[in-house]
Amino acid sequence: MQTIALEGRGDFSEWRDAARALAAAGVSPGETDWRIASPDGELFGAGALPGSPPLEKTARPLTVPPAFLPLAETVVCHTEPSRFHLLYTLLWRLQSDRFLLELDADKDVALARRLAKNVNRDSHKMTAFVRFKEMAGAIGGRRRFFAWFEPSHFVVARTAPFFRRRFADMDWIIATPNGTASWDGDNLLFDNRPGENPGHGDPTDDLWRTYYTSIFNPARLKVKAMQAEMPKKYWRNLPEADLIPGMIANAEASVRAMAEQAAKDPPTFHYRVRQTSNASPRGEPPPVQTIEALREEARGCTRCPLHCMATQTVFGEGPTSTPMMMVGEQPGDHEDLAGRPFVGPAGKIFETVLEEAGVARDAVYLTNAVKHFKYQPRGKRRIHERPNRGEIDHCRWWLAKEVELVKPRLVVALGATAFYALSGERKRLDQVRGEVIATQSDTMLYPTIHPSYLLRLPDEAERRRQRALFVEDIRHAWQLAADLEARQQGGGAP
Ligand code: URA
């Protein structure tokens, strides 16, 4: 009997190396005893040897159908102690029956598929239930986040790339009892040792509670499905979990209230919003004199229904002493989560254009026409939707205040939505691009394309051409803003 001791924390290669050696030496599954080594290197069981045994090479090279590898890589992440033996049995049998994996009724195949399904489900739960909490002290301008999660299996390494894609622009650590993953903007690292839960809360907990309260639809309440989807151990670590019993208890009354509201025509909320579209939320000028105070006020904006679905208000950023303001359309998926404008794919391309045009991102004030992310949920994805005229009109109040407080010499409208928000005119962008347009205030308006236009162009040559024109536009706008500022400083007529 060959005893093989593996660490067994979801690392496929340790099983593969041992299995190859055993199969090459012609050791049948019945002659193998697979064990899990304890963290200090001792075995859970007496008399076994750590590591794979030294074996003679006697047999022919191994072959497996392509479907075996992904199946084995997944099954290895399960916590079921017999998984290594099961996989070795499959590997052994596949040498004489290449089509074994197509026999769904075979008991080894069925078991492997069931284990793989459990692992995939656990991975999916991790993508849904990880909740980041902000850690004090950004490093190099990057915010840092921590999450504690308790998976059932060893899924941290295989699921971490999802979080790298989704949260590329922040540093994060996901600690679990089954290992830790971390991302610093360049490297995705794993540590197989059990992590620790510091168990602290932070202000993002409130954000999650607000988000959960806004998306909770009492009319679609299915308690059994919720319990199946979100077992207790996930609840423990969810900031919004303590709201759930109250929401369930109030669901019936909320549905009645919703039904009553739906019968009103027009809905009171919309009517009130329309009435106040050019005034503050309370119908009076807010007492704000600084951009910081305005940002603070915008945090709680409920002027249009977009706030219900968005994670947070994404307000403008940058110096208030700048001669140039740049206005995009609305935050996207990344911006909504990060709370900053232009940090997603359009933001990345925009930064390269700014750099090429010789404009430092932090030398301009950067904002959007609409401050909340508008999207359609589609499965796990949130598909960007253009804001409509009413939404832009409601949000114009904030934009106008930003222009008033920053007092830029030139405002660059990035795309047609920004142009409409700033001028009130619905025009195709190619009719106005590159024009310098006087406004009623001291500020000039300069329309150009939105950076995401470049991402949508299918033709490579056209994309390069449009990008070069965009760089030229930005360079020109910056020069213009500087000239206008110099003229103003010198007291000359604009
Ligand atoms: N597109 C925009 O218009 N603004 C952003 O902040 C991001 C993408």
Coordinates of C-alpha atoms and ligand atoms in Angstrom, one line a residue:
M1 CA 0.0 0.0 0.0
Q2 CA 1.3 3.5 -0.9
T3 CA 0.4 6.3 1.5
I4 CA 0.4 9.7 0.0
A5 CA 0.2 12.8 2.2
L6 CA -1.0 16.0 0.6
E7 CA -1.6 19.4 2.1
G8 CA -4.9 19.4 0.2
R9 CA -5.7 23.1 0.2
G10 CA -7.0 23.3 -3.4
D11 CA -3.5 23.1 -5.1
F12 CA -4.0 21.0 -8.2
S13 CA -0.3 20.5 -8.9
E14 CA 0.5 18.6 -5.7
W15 CA -2.2 16.0 -6.5
R16 CA -1.1 15.9 -10.1
D17 CA 2.6 15.3 -9.3
A18 CA 1.8 12.5 -6.9
A19 CA -0.7 10.9 -9.3
R20 CA 1.7 11.0 -12.2
A21 CA 4.4 9.3 -10.1
L22 CA 2.0 6.6 -8.9
A23 CA 0.5 5.9 -12.3
A24 CA 3.9 5.8 -14.0
A25 CA 4.9 3.2 -11.4
G26 CA 1.8 1.2 -12.2
V27 CA 0.3 1.6 -8.7
S28 CA -3.5 0.9 -8.9
P29 CA -6.0 3.0 -7.0
G30 CA -6.7 0.0 -4.7
E31 CA -3.1 0.1 -3.6
T32 CA -3.1 3.8 -2.6
D33 CA -4.0 5.5 0.6
W34 CA -4.4 9.3 0.2
R35 CA -4.2 11.4 3.4
I36 CA -4.3 15.0 4.4
A37 CA -1.2 16.3 6.1
S38 CA -1.8 18.5 9.1
P39 CA -0.5 22.1 8.8
D40 CA 2.6 21.2 10.9
G41 CA 3.5 18.5 8.5
E42 CA 2.2 15.6 10.7
L43 CA -0.3 13.3 9.2
F44 CA -3.8 12.8 10.5
G45 CA -3.2 9.1 11.0
A46 CA -0.4 7.0 12.2
G47 CA 2.3 5.4 10.2
A48 CA 2.0 7.3 7.0
L49 CA 4.8 9.1 5.2
P50 CA 4.5 12.7 4.1
G51 CA 4.8 13.6 0.4
S52 CA 4.6 11.2 -2.5
P53 CA 6.7 8.1 -2.2
P54 CA 9.8 7.5 -4.4
L55 CA 8.6 5.4 -7.2
E56 CA 10.2 3.6 -10.2
K57 CA 9.0 4.6 -13.7
T58 CA 7.6 1.5 -15.3
A59 CA 4.3 2.3 -17.2
R60 CA 3.4 4.1 -20.4
P61 CA 2.8 7.9 -20.5
L62 CA -0.6 9.1 -19.2
T63 CA -3.3 10.4 -21.5
V64 CA -6.6 12.0 -20.5
P65 CA -9.4 13.7 -22.5
P66 CA -9.4 17.5 -22.3
A67 CA -12.5 17.6 -20.1
F68 CA -10.6 15.8 -17.3
L69 CA -8.3 18.6 -16.4
P70 CA -10.9 21.3 -15.6
L71 CA -12.9 18.7 -13.7
A72 CA -9.9 17.6 -11.6
E73 CA -8.8 21.2 -11.0
T74 CA -12.3 21.9 -9.6
V75 CA -12.7 18.7 -7.6
V76 CA -9.3 19.2 -5.9
C77 CA -10.7 22.4 -4.3
H78 CA -13.4 20.4 -2.5
T79 CA -13.0 19.5 1.2
E80 CA -14.3 15.9 0.8
P81 CA -11.4 13.8 2.1
S82 CA -11.9 11.1 -0.6
R83 CA -11.4 13.5 -3.5
F84 CA -7.7 12.6 -4.2
H85 CA -8.5 8.9 -4.3
L86 CA -11.6 9.5 -6.5
L87 CA -9.5 11.6 -9.0
Y88 CA -6.8 9.0 -9.1
T89 CA -9.4 6.3 -9.7
L90 CA -10.8 8.3 -12.6
L91 CA -7.3 8.9 -14.0
W92 CA -6.5 5.2 -13.8
R93 CA -9.7 4.1 -15.4
L94 CA -9.4 6.8 -18.2
Q95 CA -6.2 5.0 -19.4
S96 CA -8.3 2.0 -20.5
D97 CA -11.7 3.8 -21.1
R98 CA -11.1 7.2 -22.8
F99 CA -14.9 7.9 -23.0
L100 CA -15.5 7.3 -19.3
L101 CA -16.4 10.9 -18.5
E102 CA -19.3 10.7 -20.9
L103 CA -21.0 8.0 -18.7
D104 CA -23.0 10.2 -16.4
A105 CA -24.4 7.2 -14.6
D106 CA -21.0 5.9 -13.6
K107 CA -20.7 6.3 -9.9
D108 CA -17.1 7.8 -9.9
V109 CA -18.0 10.2 -12.7
A110 CA -21.3 11.2 -11.0
L111 CA -19.5 11.8 -7.7
A112 CA -16.8 13.9 -9.3
R113 CA -19.4 16.0 -11.1
R114 CA -21.3 16.6 -7.8
L115 CA -18.2 17.7 -6.0
A116 CA -17.3 20.0 -8.9
K117 CA -20.8 21.5 -8.7
N118 CA -20.4 22.2 -5.0
V119 CA -17.1 23.9 -5.6
N120 CA -18.5 26.1 -8.5
R121 CA -21.4 27.0 -6.3
D122 CA -19.1 28.0 -3.5
S123 CA -17.1 30.2 -5.9
H124 CA -20.3 31.8 -7.0
K125 CA -21.3 32.5 -3.4
M126 CA -18.0 34.1 -2.9
T127 CA -18.5 36.5 -5.8
A128 CA -21.9 37.5 -4.4
F129 CA -21.3 37.7 -0.6
V130 CA -17.8 39.2 -0.2
R131 CA -18.2 42.6 1.5
F132 CA -15.2 44.9 1.5
K133 CA -14.5 47.2 4.4
E134 CA -12.2 50.2 3.9
M135 CA -8.9 50.1 5.8
A136 CA -7.4 53.3 7.2
G137 CA -4.5 54.9 5.2
A138 CA -4.5 54.9 1.4
I139 CA -1.1 54.0 0.0
G140 CA 0.2 55.9 -3.0
G141 CA -3.3 57.3 -3.5
R142 CA -4.9 53.8 -3.7
R143 CA -7.6 53.0 -1.2
R144 CA -7.3 49.7 0.7
F145 CA -10.0 47.3 1.6
F146 CA -10.4 44.1 3.6
A147 CA -13.0 41.3 3.4
W148 CA -13.6 38.3 5.6
F149 CA -15.4 35.4 3.9
E150 CA -16.1 31.8 5.0
P151 CA -16.2 29.5 2.0
S152 CA -17.1 25.8 2.3
H153 CA -14.2 24.7 0.1
F154 CA -10.8 25.9 -1.1
V155 CA -12.1 28.4 -3.6
V156 CA -10.1 31.5 -2.8
A157 CA -7.4 31.1 -5.4
R158 CA -9.8 30.2 -8.2
T159 CA -12.2 33.0 -7.4
A160 CA -9.7 35.8 -6.8
P161 CA -9.3 36.7 -10.5
F162 CA -13.0 37.8 -10.5
F163 CA -12.2 40.3 -7.8
R164 CA -9.0 41.5 -9.6
R165 CA -11.1 42.3 -12.7
R166 CA -14.0 43.8 -10.7
F167 CA -11.9 45.9 -8.2
A168 CA -8.7 46.5 -10.2
D169 CA -8.3 50.1 -9.0
M170 CA -8.1 49.4 -5.3
D171 CA -5.9 47.4 -3.0
W172 CA -7.7 44.5 -1.3
I173 CA -7.3 41.5 0.9
I174 CA -9.8 38.7 1.1
A175 CA -9.1 36.5 4.1
T176 CA -10.8 33.2 4.7
P177 CA -10.2 30.2 7.0
N178 CA -9.1 28.5 3.8
G179 CA -6.4 31.0 2.7
T180 CA -6.0 34.6 1.8
A181 CA -5.8 36.5 -1.6
S182 CA -4.5 40.0 -2.0
W183 CA -4.2 42.5 -4.8
D184 CA -2.0 45.6 -4.9
G185 CA -2.7 46.8 -8.5
D186 CA 0.2 44.7 -10.0
N187 CA 0.2 41.3 -8.2
L188 CA -2.4 38.9 -7.2
L189 CA -1.0 36.8 -4.3
F190 CA -2.3 33.8 -2.4
D191 CA -1.4 32.5 1.0
N192 CA -2.7 29.0 1.8
R193 CA -2.6 29.5 5.6
P194 CA -5.9 30.1 7.3
G195 CA -6.6 33.9 7.6
E196 CA -8.0 35.7 10.6
N197 CA -11.1 37.8 11.0
P198 CA -10.5 41.1 12.8
G199 CA -14.3 41.5 12.9
H200 CA -14.4 45.3 12.5
G201 CA -17.2 47.4 10.9
D202 CA -16.7 50.5 8.9
P203 CA -18.8 53.2 7.1
T204 CA -19.2 51.0 4.0
D205 CA -21.4 48.7 6.2
D206 CA -24.0 51.5 6.1
L207 CA -23.6 51.8 2.4
W208 CA -24.4 48.1 2.0
R209 CA -27.4 48.5 4.3
T210 CA -28.6 51.4 2.2
Y211 CA -28.0 49.6 -1.0
Y212 CA -29.8 46.5 0.3
T213 CA -32.8 48.5 1.6
S214 CA -33.1 50.2 -1.8
I215 CA -33.0 47.0 -3.9
F216 CA -35.2 44.9 -1.5
N217 CA -38.5 44.3 -3.2
P218 CA -41.1 43.1 -0.7
A219 CA -43.4 42.0 -3.5
R220 CA -40.9 39.4 -4.6
L221 CA -40.1 38.1 -1.2
K222 CA -39.3 34.3 -1.1
V223 CA -38.0 33.4 2.3
K224 CA -37.2 29.8 1.4
A225 CA -35.2 30.8 -1.7
M226 CA -33.3 33.4 0.3
Q227 CA -32.4 30.8 2.9
A228 CA -31.2 28.4 0.3
E229 CA -29.2 31.0 -1.6
M230 CA -27.8 32.7 1.5
P231 CA -27.1 30.1 4.2
K232 CA -26.5 31.3 7.8
K233 CA -22.7 31.2 7.6
Y234 CA -22.8 33.9 4.9
W235 CA -25.3 36.0 6.8
R236 CA -23.0 36.2 9.8
N237 CA -20.5 38.3 7.8
L238 CA -23.0 40.5 5.8
P239 CA -23.6 44.0 7.2
E240 CA -27.1 44.0 5.8
A241 CA -28.1 40.7 7.4
D242 CA -29.5 42.3 10.5
L243 CA -32.0 44.2 8.4
I244 CA -33.5 41.1 6.8
P245 CA -35.8 39.9 9.7
G246 CA -37.3 43.4 10.0
M247 CA -37.8 43.6 6.2
I248 CA -39.4 40.2 6.1
A249 CA -41.7 41.1 9.0
N250 CA -42.7 44.4 7.2
A251 CA -43.0 43.0 3.7
E252 CA -46.7 42.6 3.7
A253 CA -47.4 46.1 4.9
S254 CA -44.8 47.4 2.4
V255 CA -46.5 45.6 -0.5
R256 CA -49.8 47.2 0.5
A257 CA -48.2 50.6 0.7
M258 CA -46.6 50.1 -2.8
A259 CA -49.9 49.1 -4.2
E260 CA -51.5 52.2 -2.9
Q261 CA -48.8 54.4 -4.2
A262 CA -49.0 52.8 -7.7
A263 CA -52.6 53.8 -7.9
K264 CA -51.8 57.5 -7.7
D265 CA -51.6 59.5 -10.9
P266 CA -49.1 61.2 -11.2
P267 CA -46.9 59.6 -8.5
T268 CA -46.3 62.2 -5.8
F269 CA -42.6 61.6 -5.8
H270 CA -42.2 62.4 -9.5
Y271 CA -44.4 65.4 -9.3
R272 CA -42.4 66.8 -6.4
V273 CA -39.1 66.2 -8.2
R274 CA -40.3 68.0 -11.3
Q275 CA -41.4 70.9 -9.2
T276 CA -38.0 71.3 -7.7
S277 CA -35.8 70.5 -10.7
N278 CA -34.1 73.8 -10.7
A279 CA -34.0 74.4 -6.9
S280 CA -32.4 72.6 -4.1
P281 CA -34.0 69.4 -2.7
R282 CA -35.8 71.6 -0.2
G283 CA -36.8 74.2 -2.7
E284 CA -34.4 76.8 -1.4
P285 CA -30.8 77.7 -2.2
P286 CA -28.6 75.5 -0.1
P287 CA -26.1 77.2 2.2
V288 CA -23.0 75.9 0.5
Q289 CA -20.1 78.0 -0.4
T290 CA -17.4 75.4 -1.0
I291 CA -17.1 72.5 -3.3
E292 CA -16.5 70.2 -0.2
A293 CA -19.8 71.3 1.3
L294 CA -21.5 70.7 -2.1
R295 CA -20.0 67.3 -2.3
E296 CA -21.3 66.5 1.1
E297 CA -24.8 67.7 0.2
A298 CA -24.8 65.7 -3.0
R299 CA -24.1 62.5 -1.1
G300 CA -27.7 62.3 0.0
C301 CA -29.2 63.4 -3.4
T302 CA -32.6 62.0 -4.1
R303 CA -33.6 64.5 -6.8
C304 CA -34.3 61.7 -9.3
P305 CA -34.9 57.9 -9.0
L306 CA -31.4 57.0 -10.2
H307 CA -30.2 57.2 -6.6
C308 CA -32.3 54.1 -5.7
M309 CA -30.1 51.7 -7.8
A310 CA -26.7 53.4 -7.6
T311 CA -24.2 52.5 -4.8
Q312 CA -23.4 56.1 -4.2
T313 CA -23.2 59.7 -5.6
V314 CA -20.1 60.1 -7.7
F315 CA -19.2 63.7 -7.4
G316 CA -16.5 65.7 -9.2
E317 CA -12.9 65.9 -8.2
G318 CA -9.9 68.0 -8.8
P319 CA -8.6 71.5 -7.9
T320 CA -11.0 74.4 -7.6
S321 CA -8.3 76.8 -8.7
T322 CA -8.0 75.3 -12.2
P323 CA -8.9 77.1 -15.4
M324 CA -10.4 74.0 -17.0
M325 CA -13.3 71.7 -16.0
M326 CA -14.1 68.5 -17.9
V327 CA -17.5 67.0 -17.9
G328 CA -18.4 63.4 -18.8
E329 CA -21.7 61.7 -19.0
Q330 CA -22.3 59.6 -15.9
P331 CA -20.4 57.2 -13.7
G332 CA -20.1 53.7 -14.9
D333 CA -19.9 50.4 -13.0
H334 CA -16.3 51.0 -11.7
E335 CA -17.0 54.6 -10.8
D336 CA -20.2 53.6 -9.0
L337 CA -18.2 51.2 -6.8
A338 CA -15.1 53.4 -6.3
G339 CA -17.0 56.7 -5.8
R340 CA -14.7 58.5 -8.2
P341 CA -15.2 59.7 -11.8
F342 CA -13.3 58.1 -14.7
V343 CA -11.6 55.2 -13.0
G344 CA -13.0 52.4 -15.3
P345 CA -12.1 51.4 -18.9
A346 CA -13.2 54.8 -20.3
G347 CA -11.2 56.5 -17.6
K348 CA -8.1 54.5 -18.4
I349 CA -8.2 55.5 -22.1
F350 CA -9.0 59.1 -21.1
E351 CA -5.9 59.3 -18.8
T352 CA -3.6 58.2 -21.7
V353 CA -5.2 60.9 -23.9
L354 CA -4.7 63.5 -21.2
E355 CA -1.1 62.5 -20.8
E356 CA -0.4 62.6 -24.5
A357 CA -2.0 66.1 -24.6
G358 CA 0.3 67.2 -21.8
V359 CA -2.5 67.7 -19.3
A360 CA -2.1 66.3 -15.8
R361 CA -5.3 64.6 -14.6
D362 CA -5.0 66.4 -11.3
A363 CA -4.7 69.8 -12.9
V364 CA -8.3 69.8 -14.1
Y365 CA -11.6 69.5 -12.3
L366 CA -13.3 66.3 -13.6
T367 CA -17.0 65.6 -13.1
N368 CA -20.1 64.2 -14.8
A369 CA -23.4 65.5 -16.1
V370 CA -25.2 62.9 -14.0
K371 CA -23.9 61.9 -10.6
H372 CA -25.5 58.4 -10.3
F373 CA -24.9 55.3 -12.3
K374 CA -27.8 54.2 -14.4
Y375 CA -27.9 50.6 -15.5
Q376 CA -30.0 47.6 -16.3
P377 CA -29.2 44.5 -14.2
R378 CA -28.5 41.5 -16.5
G379 CA -27.6 38.4 -14.5
K380 CA -24.5 39.3 -12.5
R381 CA -23.7 42.3 -14.8
R382 CA -24.9 45.9 -14.7
I383 CA -25.3 47.2 -18.2
H384 CA -24.8 50.9 -18.6
E385 CA -27.8 52.9 -19.8
R386 CA -27.7 56.4 -21.1
P387 CA -29.4 58.9 -18.8
N388 CA -32.6 60.4 -20.2
R389 CA -33.4 64.1 -20.6
G390 CA -35.3 64.3 -17.3
E391 CA -32.4 62.7 -15.3
I392 CA -29.9 65.1 -16.9
D393 CA -32.2 68.1 -16.2
H394 CA -32.5 67.1 -12.5
C395 CA -28.7 66.6 -12.1
R396 CA -27.9 69.9 -13.9
W397 CA -28.5 71.6 -10.6
W398 CA -25.3 70.1 -9.2
L399 CA -23.3 70.7 -12.3
A400 CA -24.3 74.3 -12.4
K401 CA -23.2 74.6 -8.8
E402 CA -19.9 73.0 -9.5
V403 CA -19.3 75.5 -12.4
E404 CA -20.3 78.4 -10.1
L405 CA -17.9 77.4 -7.3
V406 CA -14.9 76.3 -9.5
K407 CA -15.3 79.2 -11.9
P408 CA -13.3 77.6 -14.7
R409 CA -12.4 79.6 -17.8
L410 CA -13.3 76.7 -20.0
V411 CA -15.6 73.7 -19.6
V412 CA -14.9 70.8 -21.9
A413 CA -18.1 68.8 -22.7
L414 CA -17.1 65.2 -23.2
G415 CA -19.8 63.9 -25.5
A416 CA -23.4 64.8 -26.3
T417 CA -24.9 64.2 -22.9
A418 CA -22.4 66.7 -21.3
F419 CA -23.0 69.1 -24.1
Y420 CA -26.8 69.0 -23.5
A421 CA -26.3 69.4 -19.7
L422 CA -24.1 72.4 -20.2
S423 CA -25.8 74.2 -23.0
G424 CA -29.4 72.9 -22.9
E425 CA -29.1 72.2 -26.6
R426 CA -29.7 68.8 -28.2
K427 CA -27.1 68.6 -31.0
R428 CA -25.2 65.9 -32.6
L429 CA -21.6 66.1 -31.5
D430 CA -20.1 66.3 -35.0
Q431 CA -22.1 69.5 -35.5
V432 CA -20.3 71.3 -32.6
R433 CA -17.1 69.5 -31.9
G434 CA -14.1 71.8 -31.4
E435 CA -16.2 75.0 -31.4
V436 CA -15.5 77.5 -28.7
I437 CA -18.9 78.6 -27.5
A438 CA -19.6 81.6 -25.2
T439 CA -22.0 81.0 -22.4
Q440 CA -24.0 83.4 -20.2
S441 CA -21.3 83.3 -17.6
D442 CA -17.5 84.0 -18.0
T443 CA -17.0 80.4 -18.9
M444 CA -16.4 79.2 -22.4
L445 CA -17.8 75.8 -23.6
Y446 CA -15.7 73.4 -25.7
P447 CA -17.4 70.2 -26.9
T448 CA -15.5 67.1 -28.0
I449 CA -16.0 63.4 -28.0
H450 CA -16.5 61.2 -25.0
P451 CA -13.5 58.8 -24.4
S452 CA -15.8 55.7 -24.5
Y453 CA -16.5 56.6 -28.2
L454 CA -13.0 55.3 -28.9
L455 CA -13.8 52.0 -27.1
R456 CA -16.8 51.5 -29.4
L457 CA -15.1 52.1 -32.7
P458 CA -14.7 48.7 -34.4
D459 CA -12.2 49.8 -37.0
E460 CA -8.6 50.1 -35.8
A461 CA -7.5 52.8 -38.3
E462 CA -10.5 54.9 -37.5
R463 CA -10.0 54.5 -33.8
R464 CA -6.3 55.7 -34.1
R465 CA -7.5 58.7 -36.2
Q466 CA -10.2 59.7 -33.7
R467 CA -7.8 59.3 -30.8
A468 CA -5.3 61.6 -32.4
L469 CA -8.0 64.2 -33.0
F470 CA -9.2 63.8 -29.4
V471 CA -5.6 64.4 -28.2
E472 CA -5.5 67.5 -30.4
D473 CA -8.8 68.7 -29.0
I474 CA -7.7 68.3 -25.4
R475 CA -4.3 70.0 -26.1
H476 CA -6.1 72.9 -27.8
A477 CA -8.7 73.2 -24.9
W478 CA -5.9 73.3 -22.3
Q479 CA -4.0 76.0 -24.2
L480 CA -7.3 78.0 -24.6
A481 CA -8.1 77.7 -20.9
A482 CA -4.6 78.9 -20.0
D483 CA -4.8 81.8 -22.5
L484 CA -8.2 82.8 -21.1
E485 CA -6.9 82.6 -17.5
A486 CA -3.8 84.7 -18.4
R487 CA -6.0 87.3 -20.1
Q488 CA -8.2 87.5 -17.1
Q489 CA -5.3 87.7 -14.7
G490 CA -3.8 90.5 -16.9
G491 CA -7.1 92.3 -16.7
G492 CA -7.6 92.2 -20.5
A493 CA -10.9 91.7 -22.2
P494 CA -11.7 88.0 -22.8
Ligands
URA1 N1 -17.9 57.8 -18.4 C1 -18.2 59.0 -17.9 O1 -18.8 59.8 -18.6 N2 -17.9 59.3 -16.7 C2 -17.2 58.5 -15.9 O2 -16.9 58.9 -14.7 C3 -16.9 57.2 -16.3 C4 -17.3 56.8 -17.6

